[in-house]
Short mmCIF file of C-alpha atoms and ligand atoms in Angstrom, two decimals:
data_model
loop_
_atom_site.label_atom_id
_atom_site.label_comp_id
_atom_site.label_asym_id
_atom_site.label_seq_id
_atom_site.Cartn_x
_atom_site.Cartn_y
_atom_site.Cartn_z
CA MET A 16 1.37 -27.92 -9.03
CA ARG A 17 2.93 -31.30 -9.41
CA LEU A 18 6.53 -31.24 -9.22
CA SER A 19 7.24 -33.47 -11.87
CA ARG A 20 5.58 -31.18 -14.33
CA TYR A 21 7.00 -27.76 -12.77
CA PHE A 22 10.55 -26.31 -13.16
CA LEU A 23 12.30 -26.21 -10.36
CA PRO A 24 16.23 -26.36 -11.42
CA VAL A 25 17.26 -26.68 -7.47
CA LEU A 26 21.02 -27.06 -6.73
CA LYS A 27 22.88 -29.82 -4.98
CA GLU A 28 26.31 -27.52 -4.44
CA THR A 29 26.43 -24.31 -2.53
CA PRO A 30 27.21 -21.43 -5.38
CA ALA A 31 30.62 -20.35 -4.66
CA GLU A 32 30.18 -16.70 -5.90
CA ALA A 33 27.27 -16.52 -2.91
CA GLN A 34 28.24 -14.24 -0.32
CA ILE A 35 25.29 -14.69 2.08
CA ALA A 36 22.05 -16.84 3.22
CA SER A 37 19.52 -15.41 1.00
CA HIS A 38 21.65 -15.53 -2.38
CA ARG A 39 23.01 -19.02 -1.55
CA LEU A 40 19.05 -20.02 -1.28
CA MET A 41 17.52 -18.68 -3.83
CA LEU A 42 19.80 -20.23 -6.46
CA ARG A 43 20.25 -23.36 -4.79
CA ALA A 44 15.99 -23.67 -4.49
CA GLY A 45 16.13 -22.60 -8.18
CA MET A 46 14.08 -18.86 -7.48
CA ILE A 47 17.18 -17.18 -9.95
CA ARG A 48 19.12 -17.34 -11.92
CA GLN A 49 22.27 -14.65 -12.80
CA GLN A 50 22.21 -13.72 -17.10
CA ALA A 51 24.96 -10.96 -16.07
CA ALA A 52 25.80 -9.03 -12.93
CA GLY A 53 23.18 -7.71 -11.05
CA ILE A 54 20.34 -8.79 -13.82
CA TYR A 55 18.61 -11.98 -12.92
CA SER A 56 15.71 -13.87 -14.14
CA TRP A 57 13.09 -15.16 -12.37
CA LEU A 58 12.97 -18.73 -12.12
CA PRO A 59 9.46 -20.24 -11.21
CA LEU A 60 9.91 -20.57 -7.59
CA GLY A 61 11.05 -16.89 -7.43
CA TYR A 62 8.79 -15.35 -9.98
CA ARG A 63 5.68 -16.75 -7.50
CA VAL A 64 7.09 -15.36 -4.22
CA LEU A 65 8.25 -11.84 -6.43
CA ARG A 66 4.56 -11.88 -7.51
CA ARG A 67 3.19 -12.35 -3.67
CA ILE A 68 4.95 -10.06 -2.47
CA GLU A 69 3.77 -7.67 -5.39
CA ARG A 70 0.01 -8.52 -4.74
CA ILE A 71 0.64 -7.27 -1.03
CA VAL A 72 2.15 -3.70 -2.04
CA HIS A 73 -1.14 -3.03 -4.82
CA GLU A 74 -3.63 -4.32 -1.99
CA GLU A 75 -1.95 -2.18 1.03
CA GLN A 76 -1.57 1.36 -1.52
CA SER A 77 -4.94 0.82 -2.82
CA ARG A 78 -5.75 0.79 1.43
CA ALA A 79 -4.35 3.56 1.76
CA GLY A 80 -6.40 5.54 -1.10
CA HIS A 81 -3.50 5.32 -3.69
CA ILE A 82 -3.67 4.94 -7.36
CA PRO A 83 -1.91 2.70 -9.54
CA MET A 84 -0.55 3.58 -12.88
CA LEU A 85 2.17 1.96 -15.04
CA MET A 86 4.92 4.55 -16.77
CA PRO A 87 8.01 3.46 -18.84
CA THR A 88 11.23 1.53 -17.91
CA LEU A 89 12.95 4.19 -20.76
CA GLN A 90 12.50 7.78 -20.72
CA PRO A 91 13.87 10.76 -22.84
CA ALA A 92 16.80 12.39 -21.68
CA ASP A 93 15.18 16.12 -22.24
CA LEU A 94 13.09 15.76 -19.12
CA TRP A 95 15.61 14.94 -16.45
CA ARG A 96 17.66 17.94 -18.11
CA GLU A 97 14.57 19.73 -17.22
CA SER A 98 15.45 18.90 -13.87
CA GLY A 99 18.95 18.95 -14.03
CA ARG A 100 19.61 15.43 -13.00
CA TYR A 101 20.34 14.04 -16.20
CA ASP A 102 24.06 15.85 -15.00
CA ASP A 103 24.22 15.42 -11.63
CA TYR A 104 23.04 11.45 -11.56
CA GLY A 105 26.15 9.87 -12.91
CA GLU A 106 27.18 7.31 -13.64
CA GLU A 107 24.45 5.24 -12.23
CA MET A 108 22.18 6.28 -14.99
CA LEU A 109 22.69 3.90 -18.31
CA ARG A 110 22.47 6.01 -20.88
CA ILE A 111 21.49 4.86 -24.43
CA ALA A 112 20.63 5.84 -27.80
CA ASP A 113 17.54 5.23 -29.83
CA ARG A 114 18.62 4.99 -33.75
CA HIS A 115 17.93 9.14 -34.57
CA GLY A 116 20.11 9.51 -31.76
CA ARG A 117 18.16 11.06 -29.46
CA ASP A 118 19.43 10.67 -26.00
CA MET A 119 17.30 8.11 -23.92
CA LEU A 120 17.75 6.27 -20.79
CA TYR A 121 16.53 2.68 -18.60
CA GLY A 122 14.82 4.99 -15.73
CA PRO A 123 16.46 4.62 -11.85
CA THR A 124 13.56 6.53 -10.53
CA ASN A 125 10.68 7.59 -11.82
CA GLU A 126 10.05 11.80 -10.23
CA GLU A 127 10.48 13.90 -12.92
CA MET A 128 8.20 11.86 -15.31
CA ILE A 129 5.27 12.08 -12.71
CA THR A 130 6.37 16.16 -12.93
CA ASP A 131 5.98 15.41 -16.36
CA ILE A 132 2.66 13.88 -16.51
CA PHE A 133 0.77 15.84 -13.54
CA ARG A 134 1.78 19.19 -15.02
CA ALA A 135 0.20 18.26 -18.45
CA HIS A 136 -3.18 17.13 -17.05
CA VAL A 137 -3.79 18.67 -13.70
CA GLY A 138 -4.29 22.59 -13.23
CA SER A 139 -6.52 22.97 -9.89
CA TYR A 140 -6.18 22.86 -6.47
CA ARG A 141 -9.64 20.93 -6.90
CA ASP A 142 -7.88 18.15 -8.34
CA LEU A 143 -5.86 17.64 -5.01
CA PRO A 144 -4.39 15.34 -3.17
CA LEU A 145 -3.44 13.05 -5.90
CA THR A 146 -0.95 10.14 -4.90
CA LEU A 147 0.09 7.91 -8.19
CA TYR A 148 2.22 5.29 -7.92
CA HIS A 149 3.65 1.96 -10.20
CA ILE A 150 5.36 -1.00 -9.92
CA GLN A 151 8.28 -1.54 -12.37
CA TRP A 152 11.80 -2.36 -13.19
CA LYS A 153 14.22 0.31 -12.19
CA PHE A 154 18.09 0.55 -13.80
CA ARG A 155 20.67 1.53 -11.61
CA ASP A 156 24.35 1.00 -13.27
CA GLU A 157 25.61 0.00 -9.22
CA ILE A 158 29.17 0.14 -9.30
CA ARG A 159 29.05 -3.27 -7.18
CA PRO A 160 25.88 -5.34 -7.39
CA ARG A 161 25.81 -8.11 -5.17
CA PHE A 162 23.89 -10.44 -2.86
CA GLY A 163 22.05 -11.30 -5.02
CA VAL A 164 18.88 -9.16 -6.02
CA MET A 165 19.47 -7.38 -3.13
CA ARG A 166 21.36 -4.79 -4.28
CA GLY A 167 20.85 -5.45 -8.46
CA ARG A 168 21.35 -3.24 -10.87
CA GLU A 169 18.03 -4.19 -12.32
CA PHE A 170 15.40 -4.10 -9.93
CA TYR A 171 12.22 -3.78 -9.07
CA MET A 172 10.47 -1.04 -7.06
CA LYS A 173 7.28 0.44 -6.10
CA ASP A 174 7.50 4.16 -6.85
CA GLY A 175 4.39 6.73 -5.29
CA TYR A 176 4.65 10.11 -5.69
CA THR A 177 1.89 12.52 -4.07
CA PHE A 178 0.84 16.21 -5.06
CA ASP A 179 -0.47 18.54 -2.51
CA LEU A 180 -1.81 22.21 -1.72
CA THR A 181 -0.47 22.83 1.13
CA GLU A 182 2.82 21.41 3.06
CA ASP A 183 -0.01 20.30 5.46
CA ASP A 184 -1.12 18.17 3.20
CA ALA A 185 1.92 16.65 1.86
CA LYS A 186 3.07 16.13 5.20
CA HIS A 187 -0.04 14.07 5.96
CA ALA A 188 0.70 12.08 2.96
CA TYR A 189 3.83 11.14 4.19
CA ASN A 190 2.13 10.10 7.57
CA ARG A 191 -0.10 7.88 5.13
CA HIS A 192 3.00 6.60 3.82
CA LEU A 193 4.23 4.98 6.57
CA VAL A 194 1.52 3.53 8.55
CA SER A 195 0.85 1.82 4.91
CA TYR A 196 4.43 0.71 4.61
CA LEU A 197 4.19 -0.67 8.80
CA ARG A 198 0.74 -2.72 7.65
CA THR A 199 2.57 -3.98 4.31
CA TYR A 200 6.11 -5.30 6.01
CA GLU A 201 4.27 -7.30 8.29
CA ARG A 202 1.81 -8.62 5.90
CA MET A 203 4.89 -10.38 4.87
CA GLY A 204 6.64 -11.28 7.98
CA LEU A 205 8.74 -8.66 8.57
CA GLN A 206 9.74 -6.16 10.84
CA ALA A 207 10.74 -3.52 9.14
CA ILE A 208 11.52 -0.07 11.44
CA PRO A 209 11.41 3.10 9.96
CA MET A 210 14.66 5.03 10.97
CA LYS A 211 15.86 8.44 10.43
CA ALA A 212 17.51 8.89 7.33
CA GLU A 213 19.75 12.11 5.60
CA GLY A 214 17.19 14.77 4.67
CA GLY A 215 19.09 15.10 1.19
CA PRO A 216 19.50 18.41 0.12
CA ILE A 217 15.91 19.55 1.01
CA GLY A 218 16.69 18.75 4.56
CA GLY A 219 14.90 18.56 7.82
CA ASP A 220 12.98 15.41 8.76
CA TYR A 221 11.19 14.19 6.67
CA THR A 222 12.67 11.35 5.44
CA HIS A 223 13.03 7.83 6.69
CA GLU A 224 14.25 4.00 5.22
CA PHE A 225 12.73 1.21 6.77
CA LEU A 226 15.15 -1.46 7.90
CA VAL A 227 14.65 -5.22 7.94
CA LEU A 228 16.87 -6.02 11.10
CA ALA A 229 19.52 -8.85 9.55
CA GLU A 230 23.51 -9.22 10.62
CA THR A 231 24.01 -8.75 6.79
CA GLY A 232 22.46 -5.87 5.81
CA GLU A 233 24.56 -3.31 4.51
CA SER A 234 23.45 0.20 6.51
CA GLU A 235 24.83 0.75 10.04
CA VAL A 236 22.20 0.85 12.61
CA PHE A 237 21.16 2.28 16.05
CA TYR A 238 18.65 2.03 17.87
CA ASP A 239 16.66 1.97 21.22
CA ALA A 240 15.79 -2.17 21.59
CA GLU A 241 11.68 -0.87 23.54
CA ILE A 242 11.78 -0.15 19.35
CA THR A 243 11.50 -3.52 18.21
CA ASP A 244 8.27 -4.41 20.79
CA LEU A 245 6.18 -2.17 18.54
CA THR A 246 3.41 -4.23 16.15
CA PHE A 247 1.34 -2.26 14.34
CA GLY A 248 -0.79 -5.99 13.59
CA ASP A 249 -4.40 -5.31 12.37
CA ARG A 250 -5.90 -2.24 14.09
CA GLU A 251 -8.17 0.18 11.91
CA ILE A 252 -7.63 2.81 10.38
CA ASP A 253 -8.75 5.66 8.59
CA TYR A 254 -6.53 6.90 5.83
CA ASP A 255 -7.93 10.04 4.80
CA ASP A 256 -7.82 11.14 9.64
CA HIS A 257 -4.59 13.48 10.02
CA ALA A 258 -4.29 13.31 13.88
CA GLN A 259 -4.34 9.16 13.36
CA CYS A 260 -1.91 9.12 10.89
CA ALA A 261 0.10 11.50 12.82
CA ALA A 262 -0.34 9.60 16.25
CA VAL A 263 0.63 7.05 14.23
CA LEU A 264 3.95 8.10 13.52
CA GLU A 265 4.67 9.72 16.31
CA GLU A 266 4.31 6.28 17.95
CA PHE A 267 6.88 4.96 15.70
CA THR A 268 9.34 7.14 15.25
CA SER A 269 9.42 9.39 18.35
CA ARG A 270 12.42 6.17 19.65
CA TYR A 271 15.46 6.62 18.77
CA ALA A 272 16.43 4.37 15.47
CA ARG A 273 18.59 6.71 13.24
CA THR A 274 21.09 4.88 10.41
CA ASP A 275 24.75 6.05 10.11
CA ASP A 276 23.58 8.05 7.94
CA THR A 277 21.97 10.53 10.47
CA HIS A 278 23.11 8.58 13.87
CA ASP A 279 24.69 10.77 16.57
CA GLU A 280 26.18 9.25 19.30
CA ALA A 281 25.37 12.27 21.80
CA VAL A 282 22.39 12.03 21.24
CA PHE A 283 21.78 8.76 22.11
CA HIS A 284 23.48 8.27 24.84
CA ASP A 285 20.97 11.35 26.01
CA ARG A 286 17.72 9.50 24.99
CA VAL A 287 18.33 6.23 25.21
CA PRO A 288 19.81 4.67 28.32
CA GLU A 289 22.53 1.75 28.22
CA ALA A 290 20.94 -1.06 28.54
CA ARG A 291 18.65 -0.94 25.58
CA ARG A 292 21.14 0.96 23.31
CA ARG A 293 21.52 -1.51 20.22
CA ARG A 294 23.85 -0.99 17.17
CA SER A 295 23.06 -3.51 14.64
CA ARG A 296 22.76 -3.41 10.79
CA GLY A 297 19.82 -3.08 8.55
CA ILE A 298 18.41 -3.91 5.22
CA GLU A 299 17.11 -1.07 3.21
CA VAL A 300 13.48 -2.12 1.62
CA GLY A 301 11.62 1.51 1.59
CA GLN A 302 12.22 4.74 1.97
CA ILE A 303 10.00 8.03 2.26
CA PHE A 304 10.70 11.42 1.48
CA TYR A 305 8.86 15.07 1.10
CA PHE A 306 11.02 16.89 -0.95
CA GLY A 307 8.38 20.27 -1.12
CA THR A 308 8.90 21.60 -4.44
CA LYS A 309 12.00 20.84 -5.43
CA TYR A 310 10.42 18.87 -8.64
CA SER A 311 7.38 20.80 -9.02
CA GLU A 312 9.16 24.82 -9.09
CA PRO A 313 11.72 23.72 -12.24
CA MET A 314 8.91 21.91 -14.18
CA GLY A 315 6.54 24.76 -13.65
CA ALA A 316 4.02 21.73 -11.77
CA VAL A 317 1.91 24.44 -10.86
CA VAL A 318 -1.93 24.79 -9.36
CA THR A 319 -4.13 27.70 -9.27
CA GLY A 320 -5.18 27.73 -5.63
CA PRO A 321 -8.71 28.92 -3.86
CA GLY A 322 -7.53 32.71 -4.21
CA GLY A 323 -6.98 32.67 -8.21
CA GLU A 324 -3.04 32.71 -7.07
CA ARG A 325 -0.22 29.58 -9.10
CA VAL A 326 1.54 27.71 -6.64
CA PRO A 327 3.58 24.78 -7.11
CA VAL A 328 2.85 21.81 -5.61
CA HIS A 329 4.36 19.87 -2.46
CA MET A 330 5.76 16.80 -3.55
CA GLY A 331 7.03 13.26 -1.82
CA SER A 332 8.03 10.01 -3.28
CA HIS A 333 8.16 6.79 -1.86
CA GLY A 334 9.70 3.42 -2.59
CA ILE A 335 9.24 -0.28 -1.69
CA GLY A 336 12.19 -2.25 -3.15
CA VAL A 337 9.84 -5.21 -4.13
CA SER A 338 12.81 -7.90 -5.46
CA ARG A 339 14.82 -7.03 -3.02
CA LEU A 340 12.27 -7.26 -0.20
CA VAL A 341 12.53 -11.78 -1.57
CA GLY A 342 16.35 -11.75 -0.22
CA ALA A 343 15.31 -9.66 2.75
CA ILE A 344 12.53 -11.71 4.12
CA ILE A 345 14.49 -14.88 3.39
CA GLU A 346 17.64 -13.02 5.41
CA ALA A 347 15.26 -12.62 8.06
CA SER A 348 13.83 -16.16 8.01
CA HIS A 349 15.64 -19.20 7.16
CA ASP A 350 17.72 -22.01 8.87
CA GLU A 351 20.44 -24.42 7.92
CA ARG A 352 18.29 -26.21 5.57
CA GLY A 353 17.09 -23.72 3.88
CA ILE A 354 14.39 -21.22 3.22
CA VAL A 355 11.54 -20.66 5.84
CA TRP A 356 8.61 -18.88 4.16
CA PRO A 357 6.40 -16.63 5.89
CA GLU A 358 2.76 -17.74 5.58
CA GLY A 359 1.95 -13.95 3.72
CA VAL A 360 4.76 -14.68 1.30
CA THR A 361 5.01 -17.91 0.37
CA PRO A 362 5.23 -19.62 -3.38
CA PHE A 363 2.54 -22.31 -2.02
CA HIS A 364 0.83 -23.32 0.28
CA CYS A 365 1.35 -26.29 1.15
CA GLY A 366 3.60 -29.26 0.29
CA ILE A 367 2.26 -33.02 -0.33
CA VAL A 368 5.08 -35.26 -0.06
CA ASN A 369 4.12 -38.84 -1.44
CA LEU A 370 6.59 -41.46 0.31
CA LYS A 371 5.73 -44.34 -2.20
CA GLN A 372 4.96 -42.88 -5.52
CA GLY A 373 2.54 -45.65 -7.57
CA ASP A 374 1.11 -46.68 -4.58
CA THR A 375 -2.55 -46.87 -5.20
CA GLU A 376 -3.56 -45.74 -1.91
CA ALA A 377 -1.17 -43.32 -1.36
CA ASP A 378 -0.86 -41.78 -5.30
CA SER A 379 -5.05 -41.37 -4.87
CA ALA A 380 -4.58 -39.91 -1.01
CA CYS A 381 -2.55 -37.40 -2.35
CA ALA A 382 -4.41 -36.39 -5.24
CA ARG A 383 -7.28 -36.01 -3.11
CA ILE A 384 -5.16 -33.99 -0.28
CA TYR A 385 -4.40 -31.80 -3.95
CA HIS A 386 -8.03 -31.03 -4.74
CA ALA A 387 -9.09 -30.26 -1.04
CA LEU A 388 -7.05 -27.69 -0.60
CA ALA A 389 -7.27 -26.46 -4.29
CA GLY A 390 -11.33 -26.25 -3.13
CA HIS A 391 -10.11 -23.42 -0.36
CA GLY A 392 -8.33 -21.66 -2.98
CA LEU A 393 -4.86 -22.82 -1.25
CA GLU A 394 -1.62 -23.97 -3.79
CA ALA A 395 0.16 -26.88 -3.47
CA LEU A 396 3.35 -28.61 -4.58
CA TYR A 397 3.13 -32.17 -4.52
CA ASP A 398 5.87 -34.14 -4.87
CA ASP A 399 5.31 -37.37 -7.02
CA THR A 400 8.78 -37.82 -8.28
CA GLU A 401 10.21 -41.46 -8.04
CA GLU A 402 12.85 -39.54 -5.42
CA ARG A 403 13.53 -41.03 -1.91
CA ALA A 404 12.16 -40.13 0.82
CA GLY A 405 15.04 -38.51 1.66
CA ALA A 406 15.70 -36.21 -1.34
CA LYS A 407 12.05 -35.08 -1.12
CA PHE A 408 11.92 -33.58 2.43
CA ALA A 409 15.54 -32.47 2.03
CA THR A 410 13.98 -30.56 -1.17
CA GLN A 411 10.77 -29.23 0.49
CA ASP A 412 13.05 -28.17 3.52
CA LEU A 413 15.05 -25.83 0.23
CA ILE A 414 12.42 -24.61 -0.83
CA GLY A 415 10.83 -23.50 2.76
CA LEU A 416 6.99 -23.87 2.24
CA PRO A 417 5.41 -23.47 5.53
CA TRP A 418 4.02 -26.25 6.00
CA ARG A 419 3.82 -30.09 4.32
CA ILE A 420 1.60 -32.82 4.00
CA THR A 421 3.23 -36.17 4.12
CA VAL A 422 1.20 -39.57 2.87
CA GLY A 423 2.53 -42.99 3.10
CA PRO A 424 0.94 -46.32 3.03
CA ARG A 425 1.55 -47.07 6.85
CA GLY A 426 0.15 -44.13 7.69
CA LEU A 427 -2.69 -44.89 5.66
CA LYS A 428 -3.49 -48.14 7.35
CA ASN A 429 -4.04 -46.00 10.37
CA GLY A 430 -6.22 -43.38 8.18
CA VAL A 431 -3.62 -40.27 9.23
CA VAL A 432 -1.23 -38.35 7.19
CA GLU A 433 1.52 -36.26 9.19
CA LEU A 434 1.17 -32.46 8.80
CA THR A 435 4.30 -30.81 9.34
CA SER A 436 5.32 -27.34 10.31
CA ARG A 437 8.28 -25.63 8.87
CA ARG A 438 9.35 -23.06 11.50
CA THR A 439 8.87 -25.15 14.13
CA GLY A 440 9.50 -29.23 12.49
CA GLU A 441 6.98 -30.15 14.40
CA SER A 442 4.88 -33.43 12.96
CA GLU A 443 1.19 -34.62 14.03
CA GLU A 444 -0.69 -37.31 12.73
CA MET A 445 -4.18 -36.82 11.56
CA SER A 446 -6.74 -37.92 9.02
CA PRO A 447 -6.36 -36.21 5.61
CA GLU A 448 -9.28 -34.40 6.03
CA ALA A 449 -8.41 -32.93 9.05
CA ALA A 450 -4.82 -31.98 8.12
CA VAL A 451 -6.55 -30.25 4.97
CA ALA A 452 -8.99 -28.44 7.55
CA ARG A 453 -5.61 -27.27 9.53
CA VAL A 454 -4.31 -25.97 6.74
CA ALA A 455 -6.58 -24.05 5.17
CA GLU A 456 -8.11 -22.80 8.44
CA ILE A 457 -4.11 -20.94 8.99
CA TYR A 458 -4.76 -19.21 6.06
CA ALA A 459 -8.21 -18.21 6.59
CA GLY A 460 -7.94 -14.59 6.06
CA ARG A 461 -5.01 -14.14 4.10
P1 ATP B 504 20.63 1.99 -0.81
O1 ATP B 504 20.66 3.05 -0.24
O2 ATP B 504 20.03 0.81 -0.85
O3 ATP B 504 21.58 1.94 -2.68
P2 ATP B 504 18.64 4.13 -2.18
O4 ATP B 504 18.37 4.53 -1.12
O5 ATP B 504 19.66 4.67 -3.56
O6 ATP B 504 19.01 2.61 -1.26
P3 ATP B 504 15.35 4.20 -3.00
O7 ATP B 504 16.04 5.34 -4.24
O8 ATP B 504 15.24 4.60 -1.59
O9 ATP B 504 17.10 3.53 -3.19
O10 ATP B 504 14.88 3.03 -3.88
C1 ATP B 504 14.06 2.82 -2.45
C2 ATP B 504 14.15 0.94 -2.72
O11 ATP B 504 14.37 0.64 -3.63
C3 ATP B 504 15.20 1.02 -1.14
O12 ATP B 504 14.60 1.37 0.13
C4 ATP B 504 15.25 -0.26 -2.14
O13 ATP B 504 14.79 -0.73 -1.00
C5 ATP B 504 15.50 -0.69 -3.09
N1 ATP B 504 16.46 -0.74 -4.29
C6 ATP B 504 17.03 0.59 -4.31
N2 ATP B 504 18.76 0.56 -4.83
C7 ATP B 504 18.54 -0.95 -4.94
C8 ATP B 504 19.20 -1.79 -5.88
N3 ATP B 504 20.46 -1.47 -6.39
N4 ATP B 504 18.99 -3.39 -5.78
C9 ATP B 504 17.66 -3.81 -5.32
N5 ATP B 504 16.85 -2.61 -4.83
C10 ATP B 504 16.99 -1.18 -4.55
MG1 MG B 505 16.97 5.10 0.15
#
């Protein structure tokens, strides 16, 4: 993409309404525009990141064998009356009446709807296990929308629902989700720690929240420092293997890590030596939940078991905050000059800065680099504007592309351009071909 033809409305001033870095930087980098409290347009640069995150989520869901679909944003109130949640949900639910006076709502989540689909089409244990998910906009009329897309009212979420015959199978589905989430967040360059969360009405251990450590996070967290040494990496895993998935859960959840909802100071002291005790803050980027027959029973999601008996299915629901992740990644990865995108989610793979637009040599070198990158399947944002070099660098630093190739007449005389890492700030001179090859190598397999 040539910057001269793109739509990147960067702001020079720091917006006063933004309290935290990610919100400020998203506004300044022209990624989002607020349309109403907690409701945003995703401008082209922000939209690119949202799509990249969404794609990683889809790829990892597919790897785990989960099936994508799409449910609507608007739902009939009657479904929620069946589960009893229409009255319980309170003011966070946006309630709407259509022209016939029928009660509708903008979905804050989809347990009721998926249960309705299930009961209409699945009747036998032979159709289980089943995991369906979608990535769809949600609306929750949050009392205090803030921090930009981190706590919006309209937000984009992946929510998956598992249906199993037995509690054991449902727990495997839970473990499988935990494993796939670990991979998902790591691909985005994030460490998201599964922490024991509030069990809710069903109780028990069967819910974990995934938290990204950040001072600006809304949750207070308590954990054993050892947990931050764990990485999932690119190990092979068979998602159908109950023992393998259970072992990963054990590895990642056996150390103390809890949010303030479940934190117990005595247990913390008992289990974690003082030197390893950490109190910090975190951003919740996902949650997994096994809740048994909470919805299947009242809503009649029942199958015929192997012995002919009718049994309500065991269910779980599993969410990832796709739009919140854009902010969370920035919170975890920025500096005083701007965003520093991890390679896995960057809106463009590489920036190209032409130091002397209009210089024949420089223009044609930039065009060659641009096309060579495209030949490797890489997208570059080529700053071909008439701006001063300093302004071009400031924009590049603000929008945070991990790599930048700087091209100028002086370097070209010696046959070199400059390749710069946004993260370290280090630059290296090399031929244009070598710079392209290096960038291609960095992204190979991503
Ligand atoms: P929170 O405690 O932050 O309000 P939640 O526990 O109510 O979130 P879930 O129902 O678990 O949210 O939703 C799954 C994921 O969706 C959350 O882990 C979070 O990442 C994201 N999410 C929830 N509410 C919002 C919101 N208002 N804005 C952006 N993302 C959200
Ligand atoms: Mg949650």
